[in-house]
C-alpha cells in the first residue's frame, strides 16, 4: 500500500470512528445490536476488504496496515474492529485458500465488499480450546453430506448468511477426521439461538448454532474430506492479529478517556491528573500501549514477510489483551463512580477487555504455548503462512 493511500485510509477510518461511531456506540452496546446503517456505511468506505486481494473484492492491504486500521477503529469500538477483521480471518481466508472458484465468487467477493457477512463456527458446548474433540458429525449419503450437532458461542448470528463450520466423520479420529463445510443459514435444519445480556461484546449476536439433519450438496464442502483441521488452522494467526489490534485500540481509548477525565476532575482543589497515583496509572497505560502496539505490529510484519509468526502473534494476543484489561480497570478507577456509569465508555472497555482475554485462544493457553515454543516442545511457526 502506498504511504499516501495508507495515511488517507487511516484518516478516513479515524474520522468515521470519531464522528459516526462514537456518538452511537454506548446506545448500540446497550441495545445488543449493531445498527444496519453503520455496517452499510462501513461497506461503502470499503472497510471490510482488509487483506483480501483486490481481485477477490478486497483492499489487498498488507498485514501491518490492516492491523493499524483495526486499531484506529477499535480506539472507539473494538466490536466494529472485529467486524472489519472477520473477512480477513477464518471466514474469508479459509474460502480464499481452500474454496473452489465458485465458492470464492459466491462468498468471498461479497464478503470482502461488505455485501454479505459470515460466521466461523468452531466452538462447541463441550469443546473450545480443544477443537479436535468436537462432537458434531457428518455422514455421506450419495453425493450429499448430512450434519448433526451443535456449535456454541458463535458470533454474527444476526448478520451472517452463512457459516464456515466443522464436523467429524468419526469422533475417535481426533483432528484427522474433521471436515470443513460452508453452511448457508437458511438451509433446512439450521437454527440459531442468540444469548442475551452477555457481559461484554454485547452488540455482537453470539449464541448456539444447531445443525439438525442438515443436508448439504458437494458444493458446500470446503477443502477435502478429512482436511478440516488444516482449514480451521489456516487463519489462527490472523485472528490473533485482529484481537491484539483491537486490544491495542481499546488501550488507546482508555488513555484518551482517562487523560481527559483526570484533567477535568477536581478533587481537594486540584485536578486528579496532578496526583502521582493517577499519573502512575496513566504511565502504565502509555507504556503498555506503546509496547503492545510494537509487539502486535512485529507480528503483522512476520505475516507480511510470509511466515506464520505463530510465537509472535501468540505473545501479541496475550500481552495486548492483558494490557488492555489492566488499562480498562485503571481507567474505571480514575473515573471513580462515573467509571461504572453507562454514560462513560470505560465501563464498556472494562467488560469487553475481560472477554478479549478469553477469545482467539484463552490467554492461559497462550501463556503455556509461548514457553513451549521457546522450549522447543511446540513448533514456533517459522514455516510459510497460507497465502492471502
Ligand atoms: C463473546 C464471545 C464470542 C465468541 N465467538 C466465537 C465464534 O464466533 N466462533 C467460535 O468458534 N467461537 C467463539 N467463541 C468461543 C471462544 O473461541 C472460546 O470461548 C475459547 O476458544 C475458549 O474456549 P472455552 O470457552 O470452551 O474454554 P475452555 O477450552 O473450556 O477453557 C477454559 C479455561 O481453561 C483454561 N485452559 C484451557 N486450555 C488450556 C491450556 N492448554 N493451557 C492452560 N490453560 C488452559 C483457560 O483458563 C481457559 O480459559 C466466542 C466466545 C465469546 C465469549
Short mmCIF file of C-alpha atoms and ligand atoms in Angstrom, two decimals:
data_model
loop_
_atom_site.label_atom_id
_atom_site.label_comp_id
_atom_site.label_asym_id
_atom_site.label_seq_id
_atom_site.Cartn_x
_atom_site.Cartn_y
_atom_site.Cartn_z
CA UNK A 1 0.00 0.00 0.00
CA UNK A 2 1.38 3.41 -0.98
CA UNK A 3 2.14 5.57 2.10
CA UNK A 4 -0.28 8.30 0.93
CA UNK A 5 -3.06 5.78 0.44
CA UNK A 6 -2.35 4.29 3.83
CA UNK A 7 -2.44 7.68 5.55
CA UNK A 8 -5.70 8.53 3.82
CA UNK A 9 -7.28 5.17 4.75
CA UNK A 10 -6.31 5.54 8.41
CA UNK A 11 -7.52 9.15 8.47
CA UNK A 12 -10.86 8.19 6.96
CA UNK A 13 -11.27 5.32 9.44
CA UNK A 14 -10.34 7.54 12.39
CA UNK A 15 -12.78 10.26 11.35
CA UNK A 16 -15.52 7.71 10.83
CA UNK A 17 -14.86 6.26 14.28
CA UNK A 18 -14.89 9.67 15.99
CA UNK A 19 -17.74 11.28 14.09
CA UNK A 20 -20.08 8.42 13.25
CA UNK A 21 -19.40 5.52 15.63
CA UNK A 22 -18.55 7.38 18.86
CA UNK A 23 -21.90 9.20 19.24
CA UNK A 24 -23.81 5.90 18.92
CA UNK A 25 -21.67 3.19 20.43
CA UNK A 26 -22.95 3.38 24.03
CA UNK A 27 -26.53 3.06 22.78
CA UNK A 28 -25.94 0.13 20.44
CA UNK A 29 -23.91 -1.58 23.16
CA UNK A 30 -26.99 -1.35 25.39
CA UNK A 31 -29.29 -2.44 22.54
CA UNK A 32 -27.13 -5.51 21.80
CA UNK A 33 -27.26 -4.90 18.06
CA UNK A 34 -25.02 -3.13 15.57
CA UNK A 35 -27.15 -0.72 13.53
CA UNK A 36 -27.53 -1.78 9.90
CA UNK A 37 -26.81 1.70 8.56
CA UNK A 38 -23.40 1.72 10.27
CA UNK A 39 -22.50 -1.56 8.61
CA UNK A 40 -23.66 -0.16 5.25
CA UNK A 41 -21.60 2.98 5.65
CA UNK A 42 -18.52 0.95 6.55
CA UNK A 43 -19.11 -1.19 3.46
CA UNK A 44 -19.37 1.99 1.33
CA UNK A 45 -15.96 3.02 2.66
CA UNK A 46 -14.57 -0.40 1.66
CA UNK A 47 -13.51 -1.15 5.21
CA UNK A 48 -14.35 -4.86 5.13
CA UNK A 49 -11.83 -5.62 2.37
CA UNK A 50 -8.77 -5.95 4.65
CA UNK A 51 -6.01 -8.24 3.43
CA UNK A 52 -8.23 -9.99 0.88
CA UNK A 53 -6.66 -9.46 -2.56
CA UNK A 54 -8.13 -6.80 -4.85
CA UNK A 55 -9.07 -9.42 -7.48
CA UNK A 56 -11.27 -11.10 -4.85
CA UNK A 57 -13.03 -7.87 -3.97
CA UNK A 58 -10.76 -6.89 -1.05
CA UNK A 59 -8.45 -3.97 -0.30
CA UNK A 60 -5.29 -6.05 -0.66
CA UNK A 61 -3.76 -4.45 2.44
CA UNK A 62 -0.52 -5.64 3.95
CA UNK A 63 -0.96 -7.03 7.47
CA UNK A 64 0.68 -4.03 9.13
CA UNK A 65 -1.72 -1.56 7.52
CA UNK A 66 -4.63 -3.89 8.30
CA UNK A 67 -3.56 -4.00 11.99
CA UNK A 68 -3.31 -0.21 12.15
CA UNK A 69 -6.75 0.12 10.57
CA UNK A 70 -8.26 -2.21 13.17
CA UNK A 71 -6.50 -0.30 15.97
CA UNK A 72 -7.84 3.02 14.69
CA UNK A 73 -11.46 1.87 14.66
CA UNK A 74 -11.15 -0.09 17.93
CA UNK A 75 -9.97 3.02 19.74
CA UNK A 76 -13.68 3.90 19.69
CA UNK A 77 -15.37 0.49 19.28
CA UNK A 78 -13.49 -2.79 19.09
CA UNK A 79 -16.71 -4.56 18.04
CA UNK A 80 -16.54 -2.58 14.81
CA UNK A 81 -12.83 -3.51 14.76
CA UNK A 82 -13.94 -7.12 14.90
CA UNK A 83 -16.45 -6.61 12.07
CA UNK A 84 -13.70 -5.37 9.77
CA UNK A 85 -11.32 -8.15 10.91
CA UNK A 86 -13.67 -11.07 10.26
CA UNK A 87 -13.40 -11.28 6.44
CA UNK A 88 -9.59 -11.23 6.75
CA UNK A 89 -9.61 -14.04 9.35
CA UNK A 90 -11.03 -17.57 9.31
CA UNK A 91 -14.25 -16.91 7.40
CA UNK A 92 -12.58 -15.22 4.45
CA UNK A 93 -9.17 -16.84 4.38
CA UNK A 94 -10.48 -20.41 4.62
CA UNK A 95 -12.55 -19.76 1.49
CA UNK A 96 -9.68 -17.94 -0.15
CA UNK A 97 -7.20 -20.76 0.46
CA UNK A 98 -9.44 -23.84 0.21
CA UNK A 99 -12.50 -22.65 -1.71
CA UNK A 100 -13.37 -23.53 -5.29
CA UNK A 101 -13.60 -20.69 -7.83
CA UNK A 102 -17.42 -20.84 -7.44
CA UNK A 103 -17.19 -20.62 -3.63
CA UNK A 104 -14.83 -17.68 -3.93
CA UNK A 105 -17.10 -15.71 -6.23
CA UNK A 106 -20.24 -16.63 -4.32
CA UNK A 107 -18.95 -15.97 -0.79
CA UNK A 108 -15.53 -14.31 -0.68
CA UNK A 109 -16.10 -11.41 -3.08
CA UNK A 110 -19.34 -10.14 -1.47
CA UNK A 111 -17.84 -10.76 1.99
CA UNK A 112 -14.84 -8.57 1.18
CA UNK A 113 -17.19 -5.88 -0.11
CA UNK A 114 -19.40 -5.98 3.00
CA UNK A 115 -22.43 -7.05 0.93
CA UNK A 116 -22.82 -10.29 2.91
CA UNK A 117 -21.47 -11.49 6.25
CA UNK A 118 -20.37 -14.86 7.54
CA UNK A 119 -19.54 -16.55 10.82
CA UNK A 120 -16.87 -19.03 11.87
CA UNK A 121 -18.42 -21.84 13.89
CA UNK A 122 -15.74 -23.86 15.67
CA UNK A 123 -16.53 -23.89 19.41
CA UNK A 124 -18.98 -26.44 20.80
CA UNK A 125 -20.70 -26.67 24.19
CA UNK A 126 -18.09 -29.24 25.30
CA UNK A 127 -15.00 -28.06 23.40
CA UNK A 128 -13.38 -24.67 23.00
CA UNK A 129 -9.59 -24.70 23.27
CA UNK A 130 -9.51 -28.38 22.32
CA UNK A 131 -11.02 -28.03 18.84
CA UNK A 132 -10.32 -31.61 17.75
CA UNK A 133 -12.60 -33.08 20.42
CA UNK A 134 -15.70 -31.78 18.61
CA UNK A 135 -18.90 -33.87 18.74
CA UNK A 136 -20.61 -32.60 15.56
CA UNK A 137 -20.64 -35.40 12.99
CA UNK A 138 -21.36 -35.82 9.30
CA UNK A 139 -22.35 -38.82 7.24
CA UNK A 140 -22.14 -39.24 3.48
CA UNK A 141 -25.35 -40.03 1.68
CA UNK A 142 -24.62 -40.45 -2.03
CA UNK A 143 -23.35 -37.08 -3.21
CA UNK A 144 -24.62 -35.29 -0.12
CA UNK A 145 -23.45 -34.82 3.46
CA UNK A 146 -25.75 -34.90 6.48
CA UNK A 147 -24.52 -32.95 9.52
CA UNK A 148 -25.74 -33.28 13.09
CA UNK A 149 -24.51 -31.39 16.12
CA UNK A 150 -24.38 -28.02 17.81
CA UNK A 151 -21.89 -25.20 17.99
CA UNK A 152 -21.84 -22.76 20.89
CA UNK A 153 -20.64 -19.19 21.37
CA UNK A 154 -20.88 -18.49 17.65
CA UNK A 155 -20.82 -14.83 16.64
CA UNK A 156 -22.61 -12.97 13.84
CA UNK A 157 -25.84 -14.94 14.29
CA UNK A 158 -27.83 -11.87 13.21
CA UNK A 159 -25.78 -10.70 10.23
CA UNK A 160 -24.28 -13.92 8.89
CA UNK A 161 -25.89 -15.51 5.85
CA UNK A 162 -23.52 -18.48 6.06
CA UNK A 163 -21.14 -20.19 8.46
CA UNK A 164 -17.82 -21.92 7.90
CA UNK A 165 -18.14 -24.89 10.22
CA UNK A 166 -16.60 -28.25 11.01
CA UNK A 167 -17.77 -31.82 11.60
CA UNK A 168 -16.11 -35.19 12.09
CA UNK A 169 -16.90 -38.47 10.36
CA UNK A 170 -15.72 -40.38 13.45
CA UNK A 171 -15.28 -38.90 16.91
CA UNK A 172 -12.45 -41.35 17.64
CA UNK A 173 -10.26 -39.94 14.87
CA UNK A 174 -9.50 -36.63 16.60
CA UNK A 175 -8.18 -33.94 14.25
CA UNK A 176 -7.75 -36.50 11.41
CA UNK A 177 -11.50 -36.98 10.93
CA UNK A 178 -12.54 -33.34 10.69
CA UNK A 179 -14.02 -31.81 7.51
CA UNK A 180 -14.96 -28.17 6.81
CA UNK A 181 -18.26 -27.05 5.30
CA UNK A 182 -19.91 -23.84 4.19
CA UNK A 183 -23.41 -23.86 5.63
CA UNK A 184 -25.92 -21.24 4.44
CA UNK A 185 -28.03 -20.09 7.39
CA UNK A 186 -31.27 -20.76 5.52
CA UNK A 187 -30.52 -24.47 4.98
CA UNK A 188 -33.32 -26.65 6.46
CA UNK A 189 -32.24 -27.97 9.87
CA UNK A 190 -30.07 -24.92 10.72
CA UNK A 191 -31.27 -22.81 13.64
CA UNK A 192 -29.62 -20.05 15.67
CA UNK A 193 -30.24 -19.15 19.29
CA UNK A 194 -28.54 -15.94 20.47
CA UNK A 195 -27.63 -15.48 24.14
CA UNK A 196 -28.92 -12.24 25.60
CA UNK A 197 -27.37 -9.91 28.14
CA UNK A 198 -23.79 -11.12 28.00
CA UNK A 199 -21.18 -9.22 29.96
CA UNK A 200 -19.11 -7.99 27.04
CA UNK A 201 -19.13 -7.88 23.24
CA UNK A 202 -22.80 -7.02 23.65
CA UNK A 203 -23.50 -5.67 20.15
CA UNK A 204 -22.28 -8.94 18.59
CA UNK A 205 -25.03 -11.53 18.33
CA UNK A 206 -23.46 -14.67 19.82
CA UNK A 207 -25.08 -17.99 20.67
CA UNK A 208 -25.84 -21.54 19.57
CA UNK A 209 -25.81 -22.77 16.00
CA UNK A 210 -27.79 -26.00 15.90
CA UNK A 211 -27.34 -28.38 12.95
CA UNK A 212 -30.13 -30.92 12.87
CA UNK A 213 -30.06 -33.34 9.92
CA UNK A 214 -28.58 -30.60 7.76
CA UNK A 215 -28.22 -31.93 4.24
CA UNK A 216 -25.60 -30.28 2.03
CA UNK A 217 -24.56 -30.88 -1.56
CA UNK A 218 -20.90 -31.35 -2.56
CA UNK A 219 -20.61 -27.65 -3.45
CA UNK A 220 -20.66 -26.95 0.31
CA UNK A 221 -17.57 -28.97 1.08
CA UNK A 222 -14.66 -26.61 1.87
CA UNK A 223 -11.35 -28.25 1.02
CA UNK A 224 -11.04 -32.03 1.01
CA UNK A 225 -12.65 -34.57 3.28
CA UNK A 226 -10.57 -35.02 6.46
CA UNK A 227 -8.75 -31.75 5.74
CA UNK A 228 -10.90 -29.69 8.11
CA UNK A 229 -8.39 -29.28 10.89
CA UNK A 230 -5.97 -27.71 8.43
CA UNK A 231 -8.78 -25.40 7.24
CA UNK A 232 -9.55 -24.41 10.84
CA UNK A 233 -5.89 -23.64 11.45
CA UNK A 234 -5.39 -21.55 8.25
CA UNK A 235 -6.15 -18.32 9.91
CA UNK A 236 -5.48 -18.62 13.64
CA UNK A 237 -2.59 -16.17 13.44
CA UNK A 238 -4.71 -13.67 11.51
CA UNK A 239 -7.43 -13.99 14.12
CA UNK A 240 -4.89 -13.31 16.84
CA UNK A 241 -3.54 -10.30 14.95
CA UNK A 242 -7.10 -8.96 14.79
CA UNK A 243 -7.75 -9.43 18.51
CA UNK A 244 -4.36 -7.99 19.51
CA UNK A 245 -5.01 -4.93 17.31
CA UNK A 246 -8.45 -4.48 18.83
CA UNK A 247 -6.90 -4.62 22.31
CA UNK A 248 -4.29 -2.00 21.36
CA UNK A 249 -7.13 0.20 20.13
CA UNK A 250 -9.10 -0.21 23.35
CA UNK A 251 -6.00 0.65 25.40
CA UNK A 252 -5.70 3.88 23.41
CA UNK A 253 -9.37 4.52 24.16
CA UNK A 254 -8.61 4.05 27.88
CA UNK A 255 -5.74 6.54 27.66
CA UNK A 256 -7.80 9.17 25.83
CA UNK A 257 -10.73 8.85 28.25
CA UNK A 258 -8.54 8.83 31.38
CA UNK A 259 -6.35 11.77 30.34
CA UNK A 260 -9.30 13.98 29.61
CA UNK A 261 -11.25 12.95 32.71
CA UNK A 262 -8.22 13.29 35.02
CA UNK A 263 -7.52 16.83 33.79
CA UNK A 264 -11.12 17.91 34.29
CA UNK A 265 -12.00 16.25 37.59
CA UNK A 266 -11.11 18.47 40.56
CA UNK A 267 -10.73 16.81 43.96
CA UNK A 268 -9.46 18.61 47.08
CA UNK A 269 -8.90 21.72 44.99
CA UNK A 270 -6.77 20.18 42.24
CA UNK A 271 -7.33 18.15 39.06
CA UNK A 272 -6.68 14.49 39.83
CA UNK A 273 -4.12 14.47 36.98
CA UNK A 274 -1.76 16.21 39.45
CA UNK A 275 -1.85 13.16 41.76
CA UNK A 276 1.11 10.85 41.32
CA UNK A 277 -1.01 7.75 41.85
CA UNK A 278 -3.19 8.77 38.90
CA UNK A 279 -0.13 9.66 36.83
CA UNK A 280 1.33 6.24 37.60
CA UNK A 281 -1.76 4.56 36.12
CA UNK A 282 -1.56 6.79 33.04
CA UNK A 283 2.12 5.88 32.64
CA UNK A 284 1.34 2.17 32.83
CA UNK A 285 -1.31 2.62 30.15
CA UNK A 286 1.03 4.64 27.92
CA UNK A 287 3.92 2.17 28.24
CA UNK A 288 1.54 -0.77 27.84
CA UNK A 289 0.02 0.77 24.72
CA UNK A 290 3.39 1.54 23.15
CA UNK A 291 4.80 -1.94 23.83
CA UNK A 292 1.64 -3.85 22.89
CA UNK A 293 1.47 -1.87 19.66
CA UNK A 294 5.07 -2.69 18.77
CA UNK A 295 4.62 -6.37 19.58
CA UNK A 296 1.43 -6.54 17.54
CA UNK A 297 2.96 -4.78 14.55
CA UNK A 298 6.00 -7.05 14.70
CA UNK A 299 3.59 -9.99 14.47
CA UNK A 300 1.99 -8.31 11.44
CA UNK A 301 5.46 -7.93 9.90
CA UNK A 302 6.04 -11.68 10.29
CA UNK A 303 2.89 -12.34 8.30
CA UNK A 304 3.96 -9.73 5.74
CA UNK A 305 7.29 -11.48 5.33
CA UNK A 306 5.44 -14.70 4.51
CA UNK A 307 5.83 -16.57 7.81
CA UNK A 308 3.10 -17.77 10.14
CA UNK A 309 4.55 -15.84 13.08
CA UNK A 310 2.94 -18.23 15.50
CA UNK A 311 5.01 -17.29 18.53
CA UNK A 312 4.99 -13.55 17.83
CA UNK A 313 1.20 -13.46 17.41
CA UNK A 314 0.54 -15.69 20.39
CA UNK A 315 2.59 -13.33 22.56
CA UNK A 316 0.97 -10.27 20.99
CA UNK A 317 -2.56 -11.57 21.56
CA UNK A 318 -1.86 -12.43 25.19
CA UNK A 319 0.13 -9.32 26.03
CA UNK A 320 -2.05 -6.77 24.24
CA UNK A 321 -5.26 -8.10 25.79
CA UNK A 322 -3.69 -8.27 29.28
CA UNK A 323 -2.53 -4.66 28.89
CA UNK A 324 -6.00 -3.66 27.71
CA UNK A 325 -7.68 -5.38 30.67
CA UNK A 326 -5.38 -3.70 33.18
CA UNK A 327 -5.75 -0.33 31.44
CA UNK A 328 -9.53 -0.61 31.47
CA UNK A 329 -9.52 -1.47 35.17
CA UNK A 330 -7.30 1.55 35.91
CA UNK A 331 -9.43 3.75 33.65
CA UNK A 332 -12.55 2.86 35.64
CA UNK A 333 -10.68 3.59 38.88
CA UNK A 334 -9.63 7.02 37.60
CA UNK A 335 -13.24 7.79 36.71
CA UNK A 336 -14.43 6.95 40.25
CA UNK A 337 -18.19 6.46 40.41
CA UNK A 338 -18.58 7.76 36.85
CA UNK A 339 -16.47 4.81 35.76
CA UNK A 340 -19.36 2.44 36.37
CA UNK A 341 -21.90 4.64 34.59
CA UNK A 342 -23.05 3.76 31.07
CA UNK A 343 -22.52 7.45 30.25
CA UNK A 344 -18.79 6.78 30.07
CA UNK A 345 -17.07 4.39 27.68
CA UNK A 346 -14.69 2.97 30.27
CA UNK A 347 -17.25 0.59 31.80
CA UNK A 348 -17.68 -0.91 28.33
CA UNK A 349 -13.91 -1.22 27.94
CA UNK A 350 -13.76 -2.97 31.32
CA UNK A 351 -16.43 -5.55 30.36
CA UNK A 352 -15.06 -6.11 26.88
CA UNK A 353 -11.38 -6.48 27.75
CA UNK A 354 -12.16 -9.44 30.02
CA UNK A 355 -13.67 -11.18 27.01
CA UNK A 356 -10.68 -10.27 24.82
CA UNK A 357 -8.54 -12.31 27.24
CA UNK A 358 -10.70 -15.39 26.51
CA UNK A 359 -11.38 -15.42 22.75
CA UNK A 360 -8.94 -16.46 19.97
CA UNK A 361 -7.17 -18.77 22.39
CA UNK A 362 -7.53 -18.10 26.09
CA UNK A 363 -4.57 -16.18 27.49
CA UNK A 364 -3.74 -19.14 29.73
CA UNK A 365 -3.32 -21.24 26.60
CA UNK A 366 -1.06 -18.59 25.04
CA UNK A 367 0.94 -18.40 28.25
CA UNK A 368 1.57 -22.16 28.01
CA UNK A 369 2.23 -22.04 24.26
CA UNK A 370 4.76 -19.22 24.45
CA UNK A 371 7.00 -21.12 26.83
CA UNK A 372 6.54 -24.39 24.94
CA UNK A 373 7.60 -22.71 21.69
CA UNK A 374 10.68 -21.29 23.38
CA UNK A 375 11.48 -24.67 24.93
CA UNK A 376 11.16 -26.31 21.54
CA UNK A 377 8.34 -28.63 22.62
CA UNK A 378 5.95 -26.89 20.23
CA UNK A 379 6.52 -25.53 16.70
CA UNK A 380 7.10 -21.78 16.73
CA UNK A 381 5.70 -21.41 13.24
CA UNK A 382 8.54 -20.27 11.06
CA UNK A 383 7.01 -22.25 8.22
CA UNK A 384 5.39 -20.27 5.39
CA UNK A 385 1.94 -18.94 6.14
CA UNK A 386 -1.03 -19.81 3.93
CA UNK A 387 -1.36 -17.32 1.04
CA UNK A 388 -3.68 -14.31 1.16
C1 LIG B 1 -18.29 -13.20 23.07
C2 LIG B 1 -17.70 -14.44 22.51
C3 LIG B 1 -17.72 -14.65 21.13
C4 LIG B 1 -17.22 -15.83 20.59
N1 LIG B 1 -17.31 -16.03 19.23
C5 LIG B 1 -16.93 -17.22 18.71
C6 LIG B 1 -17.11 -17.51 17.31
O1 LIG B 1 -17.57 -16.66 16.53
N2 LIG B 1 -16.78 -18.73 16.85
C7 LIG B 1 -16.25 -19.71 17.66
O2 LIG B 1 -15.99 -20.80 17.18
N3 LIG B 1 -16.06 -19.47 19.00
C8 LIG B 1 -16.38 -18.26 19.53
N4 LIG B 1 -16.20 -18.00 20.88
C9 LIG B 1 -15.67 -19.06 21.73
C10 LIG B 1 -14.21 -18.86 22.11
O3 LIG B 1 -13.40 -19.05 20.99
C11 LIG B 1 -13.91 -19.87 23.23
O4 LIG B 1 -14.58 -19.38 24.37
C12 LIG B 1 -12.45 -20.01 23.51
O5 LIG B 1 -11.84 -20.74 22.46
C13 LIG B 1 -12.18 -20.77 24.82
O6 LIG B 1 -12.89 -21.96 24.82
P1 LIG B 1 -13.84 -22.34 26.07
O7 LIG B 1 -14.64 -21.15 26.41
O8 LIG B 1 -14.54 -23.60 25.73
O9 LIG B 1 -12.84 -22.59 27.24
P2 LIG B 1 -12.13 -23.98 27.63
O10 LIG B 1 -11.40 -24.54 26.45
O11 LIG B 1 -13.09 -24.84 28.32
O12 LIG B 1 -11.06 -23.45 28.67
C14 LIG B 1 -11.46 -22.96 29.94
C15 LIG B 1 -10.26 -22.34 30.61
O13 LIG B 1 -9.33 -23.39 30.86
C16 LIG B 1 -8.00 -22.91 30.72
N5 LIG B 1 -7.29 -23.65 29.67
C17 LIG B 1 -7.81 -24.34 28.62
N6 LIG B 1 -6.85 -24.93 27.89
C18 LIG B 1 -5.68 -24.59 28.44
C19 LIG B 1 -4.31 -24.91 28.17
N7 LIG B 1 -3.96 -25.72 27.16
N8 LIG B 1 -3.36 -24.38 28.97
C20 LIG B 1 -3.71 -23.58 30.01
N9 LIG B 1 -4.97 -23.27 30.34
C21 LIG B 1 -5.95 -23.76 29.57
C22 LIG B 1 -8.11 -21.44 30.41
O14 LIG B 1 -8.11 -20.67 31.58
C23 LIG B 1 -9.48 -21.34 29.76
O15 LIG B 1 -9.92 -20.02 29.78
C24 LIG B 1 -16.67 -16.82 21.45
C25 LIG B 1 -16.62 -16.60 22.83
C26 LIG B 1 -17.13 -15.43 23.36
C27 LIG B 1 -17.08 -15.24 24.84
#
